[in-house]
Amino acid sequence: MKKKIFFVALILFHVFLNSMILIVSHVILRDKLSAARDKSLAEHYVIASSMLGDMQALEQRGTPVEENIDSLMRQYSRYLQGKGNGLAVSFSGEWIYESAAASLEGNQNAPPDTGYSQERLVYMENESVPVLCVYGSFPAPWQDYGLMYIGNLSEPIRSWRHTKNVLFLAGAGVTLLMAFFLSQFLNIIFRPLRQISGASAKIADGNYGSRIPVHGTDEISRVAHHFNRMADKVEKQIRQLADAAEQKQQFVDNFSHELRIPLTAIYGYAEYIQKAPVSDEERYECTQFIMSECSRLQHMAYQLLDMALLRQDEGKSSNCSVKALFAQSEKAMQMKAREKRVRLTFALSCDYIIRGNPEQLLIVLNNLVDNAIKASEAEGEVRLCVYPEEVHMVVEVKDAGIGMEPEQLSHIKEAFYRVDKARSRAAGGAGLGLALCEKIIQNHHADMSFRSTPGLGTTVKLSFPV
């Protein structure tokens, strides 16, 4: 596109410039010919007037004019010979005198017919050498005589051609200069388009961070600005897709790993019961282990189903009483806390209201309390409290258990991740509880953060918008 614009603009400029040069050359040529015409008319008038006086003098002396015309015209011819001009005299329709310059090829063989009038004829002959001819008859009684002045136009034509050549050479120089400046101008104009093309090529090759510098507020700058916005959105979408793909792959890998271990154990115990002679006590232990692993797989399936159904329940929200949530969680988790000999404590000064889905919020509380009980030692305490903080309502679940390292804290929200894999598997955990809690908290536009110290316990902080 740039080349097309360059050549079209240059051709139009070249045509326009040369048209102007031709017009100027035509005007100059016309002015030079007009000046040569005026000069020829003036010289013809001067010579004709002088000749008329000389002819009258010859007649007064009784000397025939026609016989002495050569000697009479010789002095005028010598005057004009240096200028390349010539003279010719006619009598009764025939030339009776021609100077050397007047014998140029192309002159008429016979004098023009003016009908004995005083009008002078001016015309050009341009066969071999361009000349300007001025012919006029003398007044009575010399009307049979006529004088032709032949002006050589070689010098004016040569001067005009030189001027014309200079103009065309200057036009060629101006055209080259115009081509240079036009090329630079188009480079500046098309620079953003080249940058857009280069950036789009990089993006097509996978470099989604490529951007275009934006300068000014013209149309092309706005195109570059919108291109950068589009590239930002494309990069964001690609990053989200890559993260989602990575999470899905990690989920599949973890899920496959979680399934492989219990299925292998179940198959092994079932094969042992089928093929080996076992006692009733051993058969009971094997079936008990098989049922335990099946129960864990069932629990995992329910948690996965809960995560899949979360999006369908996003719009089911109402005013939830924190006091009521604490009471329901206490009823659900009290038995497990007693088995572990862990004390549950619920602290709230008054009843607070949270906007959300009560069933989902109860799932979050139960998962967090369950994890806190698992992490606590015998005779430990799990404490739940609620308090306002700026524009948030904060619910905290705190234990004094084993705690976690910073590296472990960065992964606990991932599906199937477990801090202590042996302990969690023995307790029936699949590592999906906190991943499920994180999705529920995100659906409530809230935030879940962890603060933990190894050996001192963990505090989970839920911040809900007021």
XYZ file of C-alpha atoms in Angstrom:
466
model
C 0.000 0.000 0.000
C 2.854 2.352 0.850
C 4.508 1.764 -2.547
C 1.232 2.369 -4.370
C 0.652 5.665 -2.555
C 4.286 6.666 -3.163
C 4.220 6.015 -6.917
C 0.729 7.452 -7.462
C 1.570 10.645 -5.547
C 4.930 10.954 -7.308
C 3.389 10.456 -10.761
C 0.660 13.013 -10.055
C 3.254 15.502 -8.795
C 5.474 14.817 -11.826
C 2.586 15.333 -14.258
C 1.472 18.507 -12.485
C 5.001 19.945 -12.314
C 5.790 19.201 -15.966
C 2.429 20.630 -17.022
C 3.301 23.836 -15.191
C 6.755 23.848 -16.832
C 5.162 23.431 -20.290
C 2.740 26.268 -19.587
C 5.559 28.513 -18.362
C 7.696 27.546 -21.375
C 4.823 28.388 -23.698
C 4.383 31.776 -22.024
C 8.127 32.476 -22.250
C 8.204 31.469 -25.928
C 5.200 33.663 -26.639
C 6.851 36.613 -24.878
C 10.102 36.130 -26.788
C 8.293 35.892 -30.121
C 6.249 38.960 -29.249
C 9.440 40.858 -28.391
C 11.063 39.682 -31.657
C 7.927 40.752 -33.575
C 7.949 44.219 -32.022
C 11.660 44.567 -32.705
C 11.240 43.421 -36.320
C 8.359 45.857 -36.883
C 10.402 48.701 -35.417
C 13.469 47.966 -37.509
C 11.317 47.488 -40.626
C 9.715 50.869 -40.010
C 13.082 52.584 -39.464
C 14.695 51.037 -42.558
C 11.599 51.672 -44.732
C 11.486 55.340 -43.645
C 15.209 55.783 -44.340
C 14.891 54.045 -47.708
C 11.974 56.256 -48.647
C 14.100 59.353 -48.013
C 16.977 57.910 -50.041
C 14.658 57.027 -52.928
C 13.245 60.539 -52.973
C 16.785 61.930 -53.012
C 17.754 59.712 -55.963
C 14.666 60.782 -57.878
C 15.450 64.446 -57.258
C 18.934 63.887 -58.689
C 17.368 62.192 -61.714
C 18.926 58.836 -60.922
C 16.758 55.746 -61.601
C 15.938 54.091 -58.283
C 15.588 50.567 -59.636
C 19.088 50.627 -61.124
C 20.688 51.872 -57.922
C 18.715 49.742 -55.485
C 21.688 47.416 -54.901
C 24.015 50.212 -53.848
C 21.235 51.764 -51.798
C 20.463 48.555 -49.888
C 24.057 47.465 -49.392
C 24.637 49.751 -46.398
C 21.458 48.510 -44.681
C 22.394 44.888 -45.367
C 25.842 45.407 -43.834
C 24.139 46.853 -40.738
C 21.871 43.802 -40.363
C 24.321 41.116 -41.481
C 26.054 40.907 -38.109
C 22.723 40.203 -36.433
C 21.834 37.437 -38.855
C 18.923 39.453 -40.265
C 18.273 40.165 -43.908
C 16.437 42.504 -46.305
C 14.693 42.020 -49.616
C 13.118 44.588 -51.967
C 10.384 43.847 -54.485
C 9.195 45.807 -57.495
C 5.973 45.066 -59.331
C 5.629 41.611 -57.735
C 9.245 40.504 -58.258
C 12.282 40.540 -56.039
C 14.853 43.005 -57.283
C 17.161 42.767 -54.288
C 17.957 40.112 -51.689
C 20.673 40.318 -49.072
C 22.723 37.261 -48.180
C 20.627 36.583 -45.058
C 17.440 37.041 -47.074
C 18.368 34.122 -49.347
C 17.714 31.601 -46.540
C 16.023 28.409 -47.575
C 12.295 28.523 -47.041
C 11.614 32.133 -47.975
C 8.809 32.698 -50.459
C 9.686 32.902 -54.149
C 7.322 35.779 -54.749
C 6.565 38.829 -52.629
C 3.271 38.815 -50.730
C 0.414 40.733 -52.317
C -0.631 43.624 -50.035
C -2.756 45.336 -52.670
C -0.660 48.519 -52.424
C -1.935 49.129 -48.907
C 0.180 50.444 -46.068
C -0.610 47.417 -43.917
C 2.416 45.332 -42.970
C 2.354 41.536 -42.954
C 4.090 39.617 -40.197
C 4.519 35.864 -40.444
C 6.944 33.091 -39.550
C 8.705 30.545 -41.664
C 10.046 27.509 -39.883
C 11.465 25.020 -42.336
C 15.207 24.770 -41.747
C 15.824 27.970 -39.758
C 12.973 29.801 -38.001
C 12.632 33.386 -39.253
C 10.170 36.209 -38.696
C 9.178 38.072 -41.875
C 7.767 41.624 -41.976
C 6.644 42.867 -45.378
C 5.152 46.218 -46.299
C 4.672 48.396 -49.424
C 5.935 51.973 -49.724
C 3.496 54.873 -49.981
C 2.674 56.476 -53.315
C 4.251 57.154 -55.631
C 6.479 54.262 -54.608
C 3.676 51.770 -54.104
C 5.230 49.335 -56.596
C 8.132 48.894 -54.205
C 7.960 46.638 -51.150
C 10.409 45.955 -48.334
C 10.711 42.655 -46.492
C 12.584 42.489 -43.192
C 13.707 38.947 -42.304
C 14.572 38.539 -38.624
C 16.551 35.503 -37.569
C 14.823 33.762 -34.626
C 17.671 31.365 -33.900
C 18.869 33.314 -30.862
C 15.418 33.743 -29.224
C 14.572 30.106 -29.926
C 17.948 28.985 -28.580
C 17.452 31.094 -25.465
C 13.946 29.702 -25.009
C 15.164 26.121 -25.420
C 17.910 26.719 -22.883
C 15.393 28.155 -20.431
C 13.045 25.249 -21.085
C 15.830 22.704 -20.516
C 16.840 24.456 -17.297
C 13.220 24.380 -16.133
C 12.870 20.670 -16.905
C 16.190 19.910 -15.192
C 15.039 21.907 -12.183
C 11.733 20.039 -12.337
C 13.608 16.719 -12.358
C 15.609 17.868 -9.327
C 12.439 18.987 -7.555
C 10.830 15.635 -8.412
C 13.757 13.742 -6.891
C 13.616 15.972 -3.822
C 9.880 15.439 -3.648
C 10.405 11.670 -3.906
C 12.835 11.779 -0.959
C 10.575 13.880 1.269
C 7.511 11.852 0.233
C 9.331 8.644 1.135
C 10.300 10.059 4.551
C 6.777 11.353 5.112
C 5.216 7.998 4.226
C 7.727 6.249 6.500
C 6.541 8.453 9.368
C 2.875 7.950 8.481
C 3.162 4.181 8.068
C 5.467 3.609 11.047
C 2.543 2.774 13.386
C 1.157 0.388 10.751
C 4.545 -1.325 10.496
C 4.647 -1.546 14.270
C 1.124 -2.983 14.288
C 2.124 -5.503 11.627
C 5.261 -6.482 13.544
C 3.410 -6.719 16.867
C 0.612 -8.807 15.322
C 3.219 -11.129 13.785
C 4.857 -11.546 17.213
C 1.479 -12.224 18.799
C 0.734 -14.764 16.066
C 4.058 -16.451 16.955
C 3.038 -16.643 20.608
C 4.667 -13.498 22.045
C 1.518 -12.061 23.598
C 3.381 -9.350 25.526
C 4.228 -7.355 22.395
C 2.867 -3.794 22.432
C 3.004 -0.675 20.231
C 4.219 2.741 21.480
C 1.422 5.289 21.076
C 2.286 8.890 20.157
C -0.257 11.626 19.428
C -4.013 11.507 19.064
C -4.519 11.021 15.329
C -6.442 8.164 13.735
C -3.447 5.833 13.413
C -2.486 6.490 17.045
C -6.007 5.557 18.084
C -5.702 2.366 16.027
C -2.441 1.581 17.865
C -4.150 2.287 21.209
C -7.049 -0.046 20.400
C -4.577 -2.665 19.160
C -2.784 -2.541 22.517
C -6.116 -2.929 24.324
C -6.953 -5.910 22.135
C -3.504 -7.411 22.775
C -4.001 -6.940 26.541
C -7.303 -8.775 26.419
C -5.876 -11.521 24.200
C -2.913 -11.967 26.545
C -5.232 -12.043 29.546
C -7.512 -14.608 27.892
C -4.561 -16.751 26.817
C -3.114 -16.594 30.321
C -6.477 -17.553 31.804
C -6.833 -20.412 29.330
C -3.305 -21.598 30.086
C -3.945 -21.418 33.832
C -7.254 -23.217 33.416
C -5.636 -25.894 31.262
C -2.853 -26.310 33.799
C -5.344 -26.535 36.647
C -7.429 -29.061 34.753
C -4.373 -31.140 33.957
C -3.258 -30.943 37.570
C -6.761 -31.871 38.680
C -6.825 -34.872 36.344
C -3.363 -35.969 37.491
C -4.269 -35.640 41.160
C -7.644 -37.282 40.659
C -6.028 -40.208 38.831
C -3.512 -40.538 41.622
C -6.226 -40.426 44.302
C -8.243 -43.081 42.505
C -5.304 -45.370 41.788
C -4.329 -45.932 45.425
C -7.731 -46.980 46.875
C -8.714 -48.945 43.766
C -5.442 -50.849 43.875
C -5.955 -51.593 47.563
C -9.591 -52.632 47.057
C -8.663 -54.899 44.151
C -5.819 -56.414 46.140
C -7.937 -57.210 49.217
C -10.791 -58.553 47.071
C -8.374 -60.806 45.195
C -6.878 -61.951 48.492
C -10.332 -62.897 49.853
C -11.198 -64.717 46.625
C -8.029 -66.754 46.165
C -6.446 -67.210 49.573
C -7.807 -69.352 52.428
C -8.638 -66.746 55.085
C -10.256 -66.941 58.483
C -13.428 -65.117 59.440
C -11.437 -62.532 61.331
C -9.168 -61.829 58.336
C -12.172 -61.690 55.999
C -13.799 -59.167 58.311
C -10.677 -56.993 58.379
C -10.394 -57.111 54.566
C -14.026 -56.221 53.995
C -13.744 -53.477 56.627
C -10.814 -51.949 54.738
C -12.672 -52.258 51.421
C -15.718 -50.491 52.890
C -13.483 -47.743 54.330
C -11.858 -47.081 50.957
C -15.242 -47.156 49.216
C -16.565 -44.669 51.779
C -13.604 -42.386 51.053
C -14.227 -42.619 47.312
C -17.911 -41.876 47.922
C -16.990 -38.827 50.004
C -14.653 -37.648 47.253
C -17.412 -38.044 44.660
C -19.821 -36.007 46.801
C -17.275 -33.220 47.174
C -16.628 -33.156 43.427
C -20.378 -33.026 42.840
C -20.667 -30.118 45.278
C -17.956 -28.212 43.360
C -19.718 -28.879 40.059
C -23.082 -27.672 41.420
C -21.748 -24.460 42.981
C -22.341 -22.353 39.855
C -25.981 -23.416 39.698
C -26.542 -22.154 43.257
C -24.831 -18.761 42.849
C -28.075 -16.794 42.799
C -29.581 -18.486 45.890
C -28.525 -15.986 48.560
C -30.259 -14.527 51.601
C -29.488 -12.940 54.950
C -27.641 -15.541 57.007
C -27.344 -15.368 60.792
C -23.795 -16.064 61.903
C -25.126 -17.280 65.253
C -27.345 -19.822 63.486
C -24.435 -20.964 61.292
C -22.234 -21.462 64.358
C -24.989 -23.458 66.076
C -25.481 -25.768 63.085
C -21.746 -26.271 62.725
C -21.438 -27.099 66.419
C -24.121 -29.784 66.134
C -22.453 -31.287 63.074
C -18.876 -31.294 64.401
C -19.365 -31.827 68.133
C -19.260 -35.639 67.904
C -15.992 -35.625 65.957
C -14.480 -33.129 68.389
C -15.384 -35.360 71.334
C -13.790 -38.379 69.673
C -10.570 -36.368 69.251
C -11.019 -34.768 72.709
C -10.884 -31.290 71.179
C -12.861 -28.426 72.691
C -15.023 -26.273 70.327
C -15.475 -22.645 71.336
C -17.827 -20.188 69.563
C -17.333 -16.524 70.478
C -19.644 -13.743 69.280
C -20.848 -10.687 71.179
C -24.030 -10.310 69.160
C -25.724 -11.826 66.163
C -24.211 -10.651 62.863
C -25.767 -10.988 59.430
C -23.934 -12.160 56.290
C -25.436 -12.079 52.808
C -25.020 -15.452 51.116
C -26.125 -19.042 50.616
C -26.548 -20.636 54.082
C -25.973 -24.224 52.892
C -22.722 -23.292 51.163
C -21.504 -21.182 54.097
C -22.193 -24.108 56.447
C -20.075 -26.327 54.163
C -17.215 -23.832 54.502
C -17.474 -23.696 58.300
C -17.715 -27.473 58.651
C -14.678 -28.035 56.404
C -12.583 -25.484 58.272
C -13.625 -26.855 61.700
C -12.974 -30.409 60.472
C -9.461 -29.470 59.310
C -8.803 -27.661 62.595
C -9.886 -30.736 64.589
C -7.651 -32.996 62.488
C -4.677 -30.675 63.019
C -5.239 -30.364 66.769
C -3.759 -32.577 69.443
C -5.847 -34.174 72.228
C -7.126 -31.644 74.766
C -6.679 -28.911 72.188
C -9.101 -26.100 71.303
C -10.734 -24.904 68.091
C -12.079 -21.365 68.400
C -14.593 -19.637 66.098
C -15.261 -15.922 66.354
C -16.851 -13.110 64.311
C -16.209 -9.362 64.338
C -16.564 -6.335 62.010
C -13.469 -4.932 60.335
C -13.820 -1.713 58.273
C -16.164 -2.638 55.410
C -15.960 -6.397 56.006
C -17.476 -8.942 58.365
C -14.722 -11.325 59.494
C -15.223 -14.933 60.603
C -12.149 -16.658 62.067
C -11.453 -20.344 62.713
C -8.377 -20.785 64.904
C -6.624 -23.893 66.213
C -3.480 -24.567 68.222
C -2.430 -27.574 66.203
C 0.596 -28.600 64.192
C 0.580 -25.558 61.880
C 2.039 -25.313 58.358
C 5.138 -24.141 56.606
C 4.944 -21.139 54.161
C 5.496 -23.520 51.230
C 2.515 -25.586 52.327
C 0.332 -22.492 52.749
C 0.851 -21.577 49.077
C -0.723 -24.873 47.910
C -3.468 -25.679 50.384
C -6.246 -24.258 48.166
C -5.331 -26.602 45.305
C -7.517 -29.626 44.668
C -6.179 -32.919 46.094
C -3.336 -31.162 47.914
C -2.782 -32.421 51.472
C -0.288 -31.129 54.008
C 0.195 -34.547 55.596
C -0.817 -37.124 53.009
C -0.591 -40.109 55.364
C -2.637 -38.422 58.091
C -5.271 -37.105 55.653
C -5.715 -40.459 53.907
C -6.064 -42.213 57.222
C -8.732 -39.691 58.233
C -10.579 -40.113 54.972
C -9.577 -36.788 53.393
C -9.069 -36.345 49.663
C -7.690 -32.802 49.648
C -10.828 -31.296 48.105
C -12.237 -29.502 51.150
C -10.317 -26.217 50.903
C -10.660 -26.149 47.093
C -14.427 -26.404 47.595
C -14.311 -23.678 50.292
C -12.317 -21.386 48.003
C -14.908 -21.655 45.234
C -17.748 -20.951 47.662
C -15.908 -17.925 49.086
C -15.258 -16.587 45.573
C -18.955 -16.983 44.719
C -19.742 -14.815 47.765
C -17.217 -12.140 46.608
C -15.333 -12.726 49.840
C -11.747 -13.584 50.693
C -10.159 -16.528 52.546
C -6.670 -16.097 53.978
C -4.435 -18.278 56.156
C -1.944 -17.456 58.882
C 0.014 -20.360 60.308
C 3.124 -21.120 62.358
C 4.553 -24.652 62.639
C 3.812 -26.054 66.086
C 1.608 -23.097 67.112
C -1.477 -23.564 64.985
C -3.373 -22.026 62.084
C -5.872 -19.177 61.763
C -8.278 -19.038 58.823
C -9.791 -15.613 58.164
C -12.980 -15.231 56.089
C -13.715 -11.601 55.048
C -17.246 -11.004 53.759
C -18.313 -7.668 52.246
C -20.878 -5.807 54.340
